[in-house]
CSV table of N, CA and C and ligand atoms in Angstrom, one decimal:
chain,number,residue,atom,x,y,z
Q,19,MET,N,-54.7,168.2,126.5
Q,19,MET,CA,-54.8,169.9,126.4
Q,19,MET,C,-54.6,170.1,124.9
Q,20,ASP,N,-54.9,170.9,124.3
Q,20,ASP,CA,-54.3,171.4,122.8
Q,20,ASP,C,-53.6,172.6,122.9
Q,21,ARG,N,-52.9,173.1,122.0
Q,21,ARG,CA,-52.2,173.8,121.6
Q,21,ARG,C,-52.5,174.7,120.5
Q,22,THR,N,-52.5,176.2,120.3
Q,22,THR,CA,-53.1,176.8,119.0
Q,22,THR,C,-52.1,178.5,119.0
Q,23,LEU,N,-52.0,178.4,117.5
Q,23,LEU,CA,-50.8,180.1,117.8
Q,23,LEU,C,-51.8,181.0,117.1
Q,24,VAL,N,-52.0,182.3,118.1
Q,24,VAL,CA,-52.2,183.5,117.9
Q,24,VAL,C,-51.3,184.4,117.5
Q,25,ILE,N,-51.2,184.9,116.3
Q,25,ILE,CA,-50.8,186.7,116.3
Q,25,ILE,C,-51.8,187.4,116.3
Q,26,LEU,N,-51.2,188.9,117.2
Q,26,LEU,CA,-51.9,190.1,116.9
Q,26,LEU,C,-51.5,190.8,116.0
Q,27,LYS,N,-52.0,190.8,115.5
Q,27,LYS,CA,-51.3,191.1,113.9
Q,27,LYS,C,-51.3,192.9,114.6
Q,28,PRO,N,-50.2,193.5,113.5
Q,28,PRO,CA,-50.3,195.4,113.9
Q,28,PRO,C,-51.7,196.3,113.3
Q,29,SER,N,-52.5,195.4,113.2
Q,29,SER,CA,-53.7,196.0,113.4
Q,29,SER,C,-54.4,195.9,114.7
Q,30,ALA,N,-53.6,195.4,115.6
Q,30,ALA,CA,-54.3,195.4,117.1
Q,30,ALA,C,-53.2,196.4,117.9
Q,31,ILE,N,-52.0,195.2,117.5
Q,31,ILE,CA,-50.7,196.7,118.2
Q,31,ILE,C,-50.6,198.5,117.6
Q,32,ALA,N,-51.1,198.7,117.0
Q,32,ALA,CA,-51.5,200.2,116.2
Q,32,ALA,C,-52.7,200.6,117.1
Q,33,ARG,N,-53.6,199.8,117.0
Q,33,ARG,CA,-54.7,200.6,117.7
Q,33,ARG,C,-54.6,199.7,119.4
Q,34,GLU,N,-54.0,199.4,119.8
Q,34,GLU,CA,-53.7,199.5,121.3
Q,34,GLU,C,-54.7,198.5,121.4
Q,35,LEU,N,-54.8,197.2,121.0
Q,35,LEU,CA,-56.5,196.2,121.4
Q,35,LEU,C,-55.3,195.7,121.9
Q,36,ALA,N,-54.4,195.2,121.7
Q,36,ALA,CA,-53.5,193.7,122.4
Q,36,ALA,C,-53.9,193.7,124.2
Q,37,GLY,N,-54.5,194.3,124.8
Q,37,GLY,CA,-54.9,194.0,125.9
Q,37,GLY,C,-56.1,193.4,125.9
Q,38,ALA,N,-57.0,194.1,125.4
Q,38,ALA,CA,-58.2,193.9,125.2
Q,38,ALA,C,-58.4,192.4,124.6
Q,39,VAL,N,-58.1,192.1,123.1
Q,39,VAL,CA,-58.1,190.8,122.9
Q,39,VAL,C,-57.1,189.9,123.2
Q,40,ILE,N,-55.8,190.0,124.3
Q,40,ILE,CA,-55.6,188.9,125.4
Q,40,ILE,C,-56.5,188.5,126.3
Q,41,SER,N,-57.5,189.5,127.0
Q,41,SER,CA,-58.4,189.8,127.7
Q,41,SER,C,-59.2,188.4,127.5
Q,42,ARG,N,-60.0,188.5,126.8
Q,42,ARG,CA,-60.8,187.7,126.0
Q,42,ARG,C,-60.4,186.1,126.2
Q,43,PHE,N,-59.1,186.0,125.6
Q,43,PHE,CA,-59.2,184.2,125.6
Q,43,PHE,C,-59.0,184.2,127.4
Q,44,GLU,N,-58.2,185.2,128.0
Q,44,GLU,CA,-58.1,184.6,129.2
Q,44,GLU,C,-59.5,184.4,130.1
Q,45,ARG,N,-60.1,185.6,129.8
Q,45,ARG,CA,-61.2,185.3,130.3
Q,45,ARG,C,-62.6,184.1,129.6
Q,46,ARG,N,-62.2,183.8,128.7
Q,46,ARG,CA,-63.1,182.6,128.0
Q,46,ARG,C,-62.2,181.1,128.7
Q,47,GLY,N,-61.3,181.2,129.6
Q,47,GLY,CA,-60.5,179.8,130.0
Q,47,GLY,C,-59.2,179.6,129.4
Q,48,LEU,N,-59.3,180.0,128.5
Q,48,LEU,CA,-57.8,179.8,127.8
Q,48,LEU,C,-56.2,180.1,128.3
Q,49,ILE,N,-55.5,179.1,128.2
Q,49,ILE,CA,-54.2,179.0,129.4
Q,49,ILE,C,-52.8,179.6,128.1
Q,50,ILE,N,-52.5,181.1,128.6
Q,50,ILE,CA,-51.0,181.3,127.8
Q,50,ILE,C,-50.2,180.6,128.4
Q,51,GLN,N,-49.2,179.7,127.3
Q,51,GLN,CA,-48.1,179.0,127.6
Q,51,GLN,C,-46.9,179.1,126.7
Q,52,GLY,N,-46.9,180.6,126.1
Q,52,GLY,CA,-46.0,181.2,125.3
Q,52,GLY,C,-47.1,182.7,124.9
Q,53,LEU,N,-46.1,183.3,125.1
Q,53,LEU,CA,-46.0,184.9,124.3
Q,53,LEU,C,-44.8,186.0,124.0
Q,54,LYS,N,-44.9,186.8,123.3
Q,54,LYS,CA,-43.6,187.5,122.6
Q,54,LYS,C,-43.3,188.4,122.4
Q,55,MET,N,-43.4,189.6,121.6
Q,55,MET,CA,-43.4,190.9,120.7
Q,55,MET,C,-42.3,190.1,119.7
Q,56,ILE,N,-42.2,190.3,118.5
Q,56,ILE,CA,-41.5,190.0,117.6
Q,56,ILE,C,-41.7,190.8,116.4
Q,57,SER,N,-40.6,191.4,115.5
Q,57,SER,CA,-40.9,191.9,114.0
Q,57,SER,C,-41.1,190.5,112.9
Q,58,LEU,N,-41.6,190.8,112.0
Q,58,LEU,CA,-42.1,189.8,111.0
Q,58,LEU,C,-40.6,190.3,109.8
Q,59,ASP,N,-40.6,188.9,109.3
Q,59,ASP,CA,-39.7,189.4,107.7
Q,59,ASP,C,-40.0,188.6,106.7
Q,60,ASP,N,-39.9,189.1,105.5
Q,60,ASP,CA,-40.5,188.4,104.3
Q,60,ASP,C,-40.2,186.7,104.7
Q,61,GLU,N,-38.8,186.2,104.9
Q,61,GLU,CA,-38.9,184.8,104.7
Q,61,GLU,C,-40.1,184.8,105.5
Q,62,ILE,N,-39.8,184.7,107.0
Q,62,ILE,CA,-40.8,183.9,108.0
Q,62,ILE,C,-42.8,184.0,107.4
Q,63,LEU,N,-42.7,185.2,106.4
Q,63,LEU,CA,-44.1,185.7,106.2
Q,63,LEU,C,-44.5,184.7,104.9
Q,64,ASN,N,-43.7,184.9,104.2
Q,64,ASN,CA,-43.6,183.8,102.7
Q,64,ASN,C,-44.1,182.1,103.3
Q,65,GLU,N,-43.4,182.2,104.8
Q,65,GLU,CA,-43.3,180.7,104.8
Q,65,GLU,C,-44.5,180.8,105.3
Q,66,HIS,N,-45.5,181.3,106.3
Q,66,HIS,CA,-46.7,181.3,107.1
Q,66,HIS,C,-48.0,181.7,106.3
Q,67,TYR,N,-47.7,182.7,105.3
Q,67,TYR,CA,-48.8,182.5,104.5
Q,67,TYR,C,-48.5,181.7,102.8
Q,68,ALA,N,-47.8,181.0,102.6
Q,68,ALA,CA,-47.4,180.5,101.5
Q,68,ALA,C,-49.0,180.4,101.1
Q,69,HIS,N,-50.2,179.8,101.3
Q,69,HIS,CA,-51.1,179.7,100.2
Q,69,HIS,C,-52.1,180.9,100.3
Q,70,LEU,N,-50.7,182.0,99.8
Q,70,LEU,CA,-51.5,183.3,99.5
Q,70,LEU,C,-50.6,184.0,98.9
Q,71,VAL,N,-49.1,183.3,98.5
Q,71,VAL,CA,-48.3,184.2,97.8
Q,71,VAL,C,-48.3,184.5,96.7
Q,72,GLY,N,-49.4,183.4,95.6
Q,72,GLY,CA,-49.3,184.2,94.4
Q,72,GLY,C,-50.3,185.2,93.7
Q,73,LYS,N,-51.4,185.6,95.3
Q,73,LYS,CA,-52.3,186.6,95.3
Q,73,LYS,C,-52.1,187.9,95.0
Q,74,PRO,N,-53.0,188.8,94.0
Q,74,PRO,CA,-52.7,190.0,93.9
Q,74,PRO,C,-52.3,191.0,95.2
Q,75,PHE,N,-53.1,190.4,96.4
Q,75,PHE,CA,-52.8,191.4,97.3
Q,75,PHE,C,-52.2,190.7,98.4
Q,76,PHE,N,-50.9,189.5,98.3
Q,76,PHE,CA,-50.6,189.7,98.9
Q,76,PHE,C,-49.0,190.5,99.1
Q,77,PRO,N,-48.5,191.4,98.3
Q,77,PRO,CA,-47.6,192.5,98.6
Q,77,PRO,C,-48.0,193.6,99.5
Q,78,SER,N,-49.1,193.5,99.6
Q,78,SER,CA,-50.2,194.5,100.7
Q,78,SER,C,-50.2,193.7,101.6
Q,79,ILE,N,-50.4,192.2,101.9
Q,79,ILE,CA,-50.3,191.9,103.6
Q,79,ILE,C,-49.2,191.6,103.6
Q,80,LEU,N,-47.7,191.7,102.7
Q,80,LEU,CA,-46.6,191.8,103.6
Q,80,LEU,C,-45.9,193.3,104.0
Q,81,ARG,N,-46.6,194.3,103.5
Q,81,ARG,CA,-46.5,196.0,104.1
Q,81,ARG,C,-47.5,196.0,105.6
Q,82,SER,N,-48.8,195.1,105.2
Q,82,SER,CA,-49.4,195.1,106.5
Q,82,SER,C,-49.1,194.5,108.0
Q,83,MET,N,-48.4,193.3,107.4
Q,83,MET,CA,-47.5,192.5,108.3
Q,83,MET,C,-46.6,192.8,109.3
Q,84,LYS,N,-45.9,194.0,108.2
Q,84,LYS,CA,-44.3,194.5,108.6
Q,84,LYS,C,-44.5,195.7,109.3
Q,85,ALA,N,-45.5,196.1,109.1
Q,85,ALA,CA,-45.9,197.6,109.7
Q,85,ALA,C,-45.8,197.5,111.5
Q,86,THR,N,-45.8,197.0,112.2
Q,86,THR,CA,-45.4,197.4,113.5
Q,86,THR,C,-45.0,195.9,113.7
Q,87,PRO,N,-44.4,195.9,115.2
Q,87,PRO,CA,-44.3,194.4,115.7
Q,87,PRO,C,-44.9,193.5,115.7
Q,88,VAL,N,-45.4,192.7,116.6
Q,88,VAL,CA,-46.4,191.9,116.4
Q,88,VAL,C,-46.6,191.2,117.7
Q,89,VAL,N,-47.4,190.7,118.1
Q,89,VAL,CA,-47.3,189.5,119.4
Q,89,VAL,C,-47.9,188.2,119.2
Q,90,VAL,N,-46.7,187.2,119.7
Q,90,VAL,CA,-47.3,186.1,119.3
Q,90,VAL,C,-47.8,185.0,119.9
Q,91,MET,N,-48.9,184.4,119.9
Q,91,MET,CA,-49.1,183.8,121.6
Q,91,MET,C,-49.3,181.7,121.3
Q,92,VAL,N,-49.2,181.2,122.4
Q,92,VAL,CA,-49.8,179.9,122.2
Q,92,VAL,C,-50.7,179.6,123.5
Q,93,LEU,N,-51.6,179.3,122.8
Q,93,LEU,CA,-52.5,178.9,124.1
Q,93,LEU,C,-53.4,177.6,124.2
Q,94,ALA,N,-53.6,176.9,125.2
Q,94,ALA,CA,-53.7,176.0,125.8
Q,94,ALA,C,-55.2,175.8,126.0
Q,95,GLY,N,-55.7,174.7,125.9
Q,95,GLY,CA,-56.6,174.3,126.4
Q,95,GLY,C,-57.3,173.1,125.6
Q,96,ARG,N,-58.5,172.7,126.1
Q,96,ARG,CA,-59.4,171.5,125.0
Q,96,ARG,C,-59.7,172.2,123.8
Q,97,ASP,N,-59.2,171.2,123.0
Q,97,ASP,CA,-60.1,171.5,121.7
Q,97,ASP,C,-59.5,173.0,121.4
Q,98,ALA,N,-58.6,173.9,121.6
Q,98,ALA,CA,-58.3,174.6,121.5
Q,98,ALA,C,-58.0,175.5,120.1
Q,99,VAL,N,-57.8,175.0,118.7
Q,99,VAL,CA,-57.6,175.2,117.5
Q,99,VAL,C,-58.9,175.6,117.2
Q,100,ASN,N,-60.4,174.8,117.3
Q,100,ASN,CA,-61.6,175.0,117.2
Q,100,ASN,C,-61.9,176.7,118.0
Q,101,VAL,N,-62.1,176.1,119.4
Q,101,VAL,CA,-62.7,177.3,120.2
Q,101,VAL,C,-62.0,178.5,119.9
Q,102,VAL,N,-60.8,178.7,119.3
Q,102,VAL,CA,-60.1,180.1,119.4
Q,102,VAL,C,-60.6,180.3,117.8
Q,103,ARG,N,-60.4,179.4,117.1
Q,103,ARG,CA,-61.1,180.1,115.7
Q,103,ARG,C,-62.4,180.6,115.5
Q,104,LYS,N,-63.6,179.6,116.0
Q,104,LYS,CA,-64.6,180.5,116.8
Q,104,LYS,C,-64.1,181.8,117.2
Q,105,MET,N,-64.2,182.2,118.5
Q,105,MET,CA,-63.6,183.5,118.7
Q,105,MET,C,-62.8,184.9,117.6
Q,106,THR,N,-62.7,183.9,117.0
Q,106,THR,CA,-61.8,185.1,115.8
Q,106,THR,C,-62.7,185.4,114.8
Q,107,GLY,N,-63.4,184.6,114.5
Q,107,GLY,CA,-64.5,184.8,113.3
Q,107,GLY,C,-64.6,184.9,111.9
Q,108,ALA,N,-64.9,185.4,111.0
Q,108,ALA,CA,-64.5,185.2,110.1
Q,108,ALA,C,-63.3,185.9,109.2
Q,109,THR,N,-62.8,186.0,108.6
Q,109,THR,CA,-61.1,186.5,108.2
Q,109,THR,C,-61.6,187.9,107.7
Q,110,ASN,N,-62.9,188.6,107.0
Q,110,ASN,CA,-63.3,189.9,106.3
Q,110,ASN,C,-64.2,189.9,107.5
Q,111,GLY,N,-63.5,191.2,108.3
Q,111,GLY,CA,-64.3,192.1,109.7
Q,111,GLY,C,-65.5,192.5,109.4
Q,112,ARG,N,-65.8,192.7,107.9
Q,112,ARG,CA,-67.2,193.0,108.0
Q,112,ARG,C,-68.4,191.9,107.9
Q,113,ALA,N,-67.5,190.8,107.5
Q,113,ALA,CA,-68.9,189.5,107.2
Q,113,ALA,C,-68.5,188.4,108.9
Q,114,ALA,N,-67.8,189.2,109.9
Q,114,ALA,CA,-67.6,188.5,111.0
Q,114,ALA,C,-69.0,188.4,112.2
Q,115,GLU,N,-69.2,187.7,112.6
Q,115,GLU,CA,-70.1,187.4,113.7
Q,115,GLU,C,-70.0,188.5,114.7
Q,116,LEU,N,-70.8,189.2,115.1
Q,116,LEU,CA,-71.0,190.3,116.6
Q,116,LEU,C,-70.2,189.4,117.6
Q,117,GLY,N,-69.8,189.6,118.6
Q,117,GLY,CA,-69.2,189.3,119.4
Q,117,GLY,C,-68.1,187.8,119.3
Q,118,THR,N,-67.7,188.2,117.8
Q,118,THR,CA,-66.1,187.6,117.7
Q,118,THR,C,-64.9,188.6,118.0
Q,119,ILE,N,-63.5,188.2,118.0
Q,119,ILE,CA,-62.9,189.3,117.9
Q,119,ILE,C,-62.8,190.4,116.6
Q,120,ARG,N,-62.8,189.8,115.4
Q,120,ARG,CA,-63.0,190.4,114.2
Q,120,ARG,C,-64.2,191.0,113.9
Q,121,GLY,N,-65.5,190.3,114.6
Q,121,GLY,CA,-66.6,190.9,114.4
Q,121,GLY,C,-66.7,192.2,115.3
Q,122,ASP,N,-66.1,192.4,116.3
Q,122,ASP,CA,-66.4,193.6,117.1
Q,122,ASP,C,-64.9,194.6,116.9
Q,123,PHE,N,-63.9,194.4,117.0
Q,123,PHE,CA,-63.0,195.2,116.8
Q,123,PHE,C,-62.4,195.6,115.2
Q,124,CYS,N,-62.9,195.1,114.2
Q,124,CYS,CA,-62.7,195.9,112.7
Q,124,CYS,C,-63.6,195.6,111.6
Q,125,VAL,N,-63.2,196.2,110.6
Q,125,VAL,CA,-64.3,196.3,109.5
Q,125,VAL,C,-63.5,195.8,108.7
Q,126,SER,N,-62.5,195.2,108.6
Q,126,SER,CA,-61.2,194.8,107.0
Q,126,SER,C,-61.2,193.6,107.1
Q,127,ASN,N,-61.3,193.0,105.4
Q,127,ASN,CA,-60.7,191.9,105.0
Q,127,ASN,C,-59.5,191.6,105.7
Q,128,GLN,N,-58.5,192.9,105.5
Q,128,GLN,CA,-56.5,192.8,105.5
Q,128,GLN,C,-56.7,192.8,107.0
Q,129,GLU,N,-56.8,194.1,107.1
Q,129,GLU,CA,-56.6,194.6,108.5
Q,129,GLU,C,-57.2,193.9,109.4
Q,130,ASN,N,-57.3,192.8,109.7
Q,130,ASN,CA,-58.0,192.1,111.3
Q,130,ASN,C,-58.2,191.3,112.2
Q,131,ILE,N,-56.9,192.0,113.1
Q,131,ILE,CA,-56.7,192.0,114.2
Q,131,ILE,C,-55.6,190.5,114.7
Q,132,VAL,N,-56.4,189.8,114.2
Q,132,VAL,CA,-55.5,188.4,114.6
Q,132,VAL,C,-55.4,187.5,113.8
Q,133,HIS,N,-54.5,186.1,113.8
Q,133,HIS,CA,-54.4,185.3,112.9
Q,133,HIS,C,-54.6,184.0,114.0
Q,134,ALA,N,-55.1,183.2,113.9
Q,134,ALA,CA,-55.1,181.9,115.0
Q,134,ALA,C,-55.3,180.9,113.7
Q,135,SER,N,-54.2,179.9,114.6
Q,135,SER,CA,-53.9,178.6,113.2
Q,135,SER,C,-55.7,177.6,113.1
Q,136,ASP,N,-55.6,176.9,111.6
Q,136,ASP,CA,-56.7,177.0,111.2
Q,136,ASP,C,-56.9,175.3,111.2
Q,137,SER,N,-56.1,174.6,111.8
Q,137,SER,CA,-56.1,172.9,112.1
Q,137,SER,C,-54.7,172.4,113.2
Q,138,PRO,N,-55.1,171.5,113.9
Q,138,PRO,CA,-54.2,171.2,115.2
Q,138,PRO,C,-53.0,170.7,114.1
Q,139,GLU,N,-52.7,170.2,112.7
Q,139,GLU,CA,-51.9,170.3,112.0
Q,139,GLU,C,-50.6,171.6,111.7
Q,140,SER,N,-52.0,172.6,111.1
Q,140,SER,CA,-50.9,173.8,111.3
Q,140,SER,C,-50.4,174.2,112.6
Q,141,ALA,N,-51.3,173.9,113.5
Q,141,ALA,CA,-51.0,174.5,115.1
Q,141,ALA,C,-49.9,174.8,115.1
Q,142,SER,N,-49.7,172.8,114.7
Q,142,SER,CA,-48.0,172.3,115.2
Q,142,SER,C,-47.0,172.8,114.3
Q,143,ALA,N,-47.6,173.0,113.1
Q,143,ALA,CA,-46.1,173.8,112.4
Q,143,ALA,C,-46.0,175.1,112.8
Q,144,GLU,N,-47.1,175.9,113.0
Q,144,GLU,CA,-46.8,177.6,113.1
Q,144,GLU,C,-46.0,177.7,114.5
Q,145,ILE,N,-46.7,176.7,115.8
Q,145,ILE,CA,-46.1,176.9,116.9
Q,145,ILE,C,-44.3,176.6,116.6
Q,146,LYS,N,-44.1,175.7,115.7
Q,146,LYS,CA,-42.5,175.6,115.7
Q,146,LYS,C,-42.5,176.7,115.1
Q,147,ARG,N,-43.0,177.5,114.2
Q,147,ARG,CA,-42.1,178.5,113.2
Q,147,ARG,C,-41.6,179.4,114.4
Q,148,PHE,N,-42.9,180.3,114.9
Q,148,PHE,CA,-42.2,181.1,116.1
Q,148,PHE,C,-41.9,180.9,117.2
Q,149,PHE,N,-41.7,179.7,118.2
Q,149,PHE,CA,-41.3,179.7,119.4
Q,149,PHE,C,-40.4,178.5,119.4
Q,150,ARG,N,-39.2,178.4,120.5
Q,150,ARG,CA,-38.4,177.6,120.1
Q,150,ARG,C,-39.1,176.6,121.7
Q,151,PRO,N,-38.6,175.4,121.6
Q,151,PRO,CA,-39.2,174.8,122.8
Q,151,PRO,C,-39.6,175.3,124.4
Q,152,GLU,N,-37.8,176.4,124.7
Q,152,GLU,CA,-37.7,176.8,126.2
Q,152,GLU,C,-38.5,178.0,126.4
Q,153,GLU,N,-39.2,178.5,125.2
Q,153,GLU,CA,-40.3,179.6,125.3
Q,153,GLU,C,-41.7,179.0,125.7
Q,154,LEU,N,-41.7,177.8,125.8
Q,154,LEU,CA,-43.1,177.8,126.1
Q,154,LEU,C,-43.5,176.8,127.4
Q,155,PHE,N,-44.5,176.8,127.7
Q,155,PHE,CA,-44.4,176.4,129.8
Q,155,PHE,C,-45.3,175.8,130.0
Q,156,ASP,N,-45.3,174.6,130.1
Q,156,ASP,CA,-46.7,173.5,130.7
Q,156,ASP,C,-46.7,173.3,131.6
Q,157,TYR,N,-47.7,174.2,132.2
Q,157,TYR,CA,-48.0,174.4,133.6
Q,157,TYR,C,-49.8,174.5,133.8
Q,158,GLN,N,-50.1,174.3,134.7
Q,158,GLN,CA,-51.8,174.3,135.0
Q,158,GLN,C,-52.0,175.1,135.9
Q,159,PRO,N,-52.6,176.4,135.8
Q,159,PRO,CA,-52.8,177.0,136.6
Q,159,PRO,C,-54.2,177.1,137.6
Q,160,ALA,N,-53.7,177.5,139.1
Q,160,ALA,CA,-54.7,176.8,139.6
Q,160,ALA,C,-56.2,176.5,139.5
Q,161,LYS,N,-56.6,177.3,139.0
Q,161,LYS,CA,-57.7,177.8,138.5
Q,161,LYS,C,-58.3,176.3,137.5
Q,162,ILE,N,-57.9,175.7,136.9
Q,162,ILE,CA,-58.3,174.4,136.0
Q,162,ILE,C,-59.1,174.0,136.5
Q,163,ARG,N,-59.7,173.8,137.5
Q,163,ARG,CA,-60.4,172.8,138.1
Q,163,ARG,C,-61.5,173.8,138.0
Q,164,THR,N,-62.0,174.7,137.8
Q,164,THR,CA,-63.1,175.8,137.8
Q,164,THR,C,-63.8,175.8,136.0
Q,165,ILE,N,-62.1,175.7,135.5
Q,165,ILE,CA,-62.7,175.5,133.9
Q,165,ILE,C,-63.1,174.8,133.5
Q,166,TYR,N,-62.6,173.4,134.0
Q,166,TYR,CA,-63.1,172.3,133.0
Q,166,TYR,C,-63.5,170.8,133.9
Q,167,ALA,N,-64.3,170.0,133.7
Q,167,ALA,CA,-64.6,168.9,134.4
Q,167,ALA,C,-63.3,168.3,135.0
Q,168,ASP,N,-63.0,167.0,135.3
Q,168,ASP,CA,-61.9,166.1,135.8
Q,168,ASP,C,-61.6,165.8,134.5
Q,169,ASP,N,-63.0,165.1,133.9
Q,169,ASP,CA,-62.5,164.3,132.7
Q,169,ASP,C,-62.4,165.1,131.0
Q,170,GLU,N,-62.4,166.3,131.8
Q,170,GLU,CA,-61.8,167.3,130.4
Q,170,GLU,C,-60.7,167.5,130.2
Q,171,VAL,N,-59.6,167.5,131.3
Q,171,VAL,CA,-58.3,167.5,131.0
Q,171,VAL,C,-57.4,166.4,131.3
U,223,LIG,P1,-57.5,183.6,107.6
U,223,LIG,O1,-56.7,184.3,108.5
U,223,LIG,O2,-59.0,184.2,108.5
U,223,LIG,O3,-57.0,182.2,108.6
U,223,LIG,P2,-56.5,183.3,105.1
U,223,LIG,O4,-55.6,182.3,105.7
U,223,LIG,O5,-57.7,182.9,103.9
U,223,LIG,O6,-57.9,183.4,106.3
U,223,LIG,O7,-55.8,184.3,104.9
U,223,LIG,C1,-55.0,185.3,105.2
U,223,LIG,C2,-54.6,186.3,105.9
U,223,LIG,O8,-54.3,187.2,104.6
U,223,LIG,C3,-56.6,186.9,106.4
U,223,LIG,O9,-56.0,187.2,107.5
U,223,LIG,C4,-55.7,188.4,106.1
U,223,LIG,O10,-55.2,189.5,106.7
U,223,LIG,C5,-55.1,188.4,104.6
U,223,LIG,N1,-56.1,188.6,103.4
U,223,LIG,C6,-56.8,187.2,103.0
U,223,LIG,N2,-57.7,187.6,101.8
U,223,LIG,C7,-57.5,188.7,101.8
U,223,LIG,C8,-58.1,189.6,100.7
U,223,LIG,N3,-58.6,189.3,99.5
U,223,LIG,N4,-57.1,191.0,100.2
U,223,LIG,C9,-56.9,191.4,101.4
U,223,LIG,N5,-56.4,190.7,102.9
U,223,LIG,C10,-56.2,188.9,102.3
């Protein structure tokens, strides 16, 4: 099993889409191993979006990500990083394919509903950034044998 980090951004919380987005992950067969609501501050956002700090739109991202609390989640599954990134869709909601979360729920480049880790290395760093070990639960739901074949888990 692999783990990935998802953030339901203020654009999801303010539009009351948290349940709809979480439901998609559950329906797909991803397992929620951690979930909580937190407020983000400049310190954690500067770290999380370090690759964008010099961009002219970075102050706008900071404002956007602090507009409401966010929900952070750890999802588990085989190849969870890739599976969840594909479900998330292209960064710009206007370019995202229909059927993806961004393609179905937004039309903005910035207000794009979710963050999802883009590699196993990022996932590992991001999970540590947002969760303490005791906040994560490494269980297998009873339905696991209906989600994967024996040799997939
Ligand atoms: P992704 O979230 O798809 O991994 P990036 O890491 O490139 O994409 O960007 C992080 C977030 O910053 C995006 O999800 C989006 O909210 C915001 N962002 C990226 N590029 C722009 C842009 N050109 N204008 C406004 N916001 C942007």
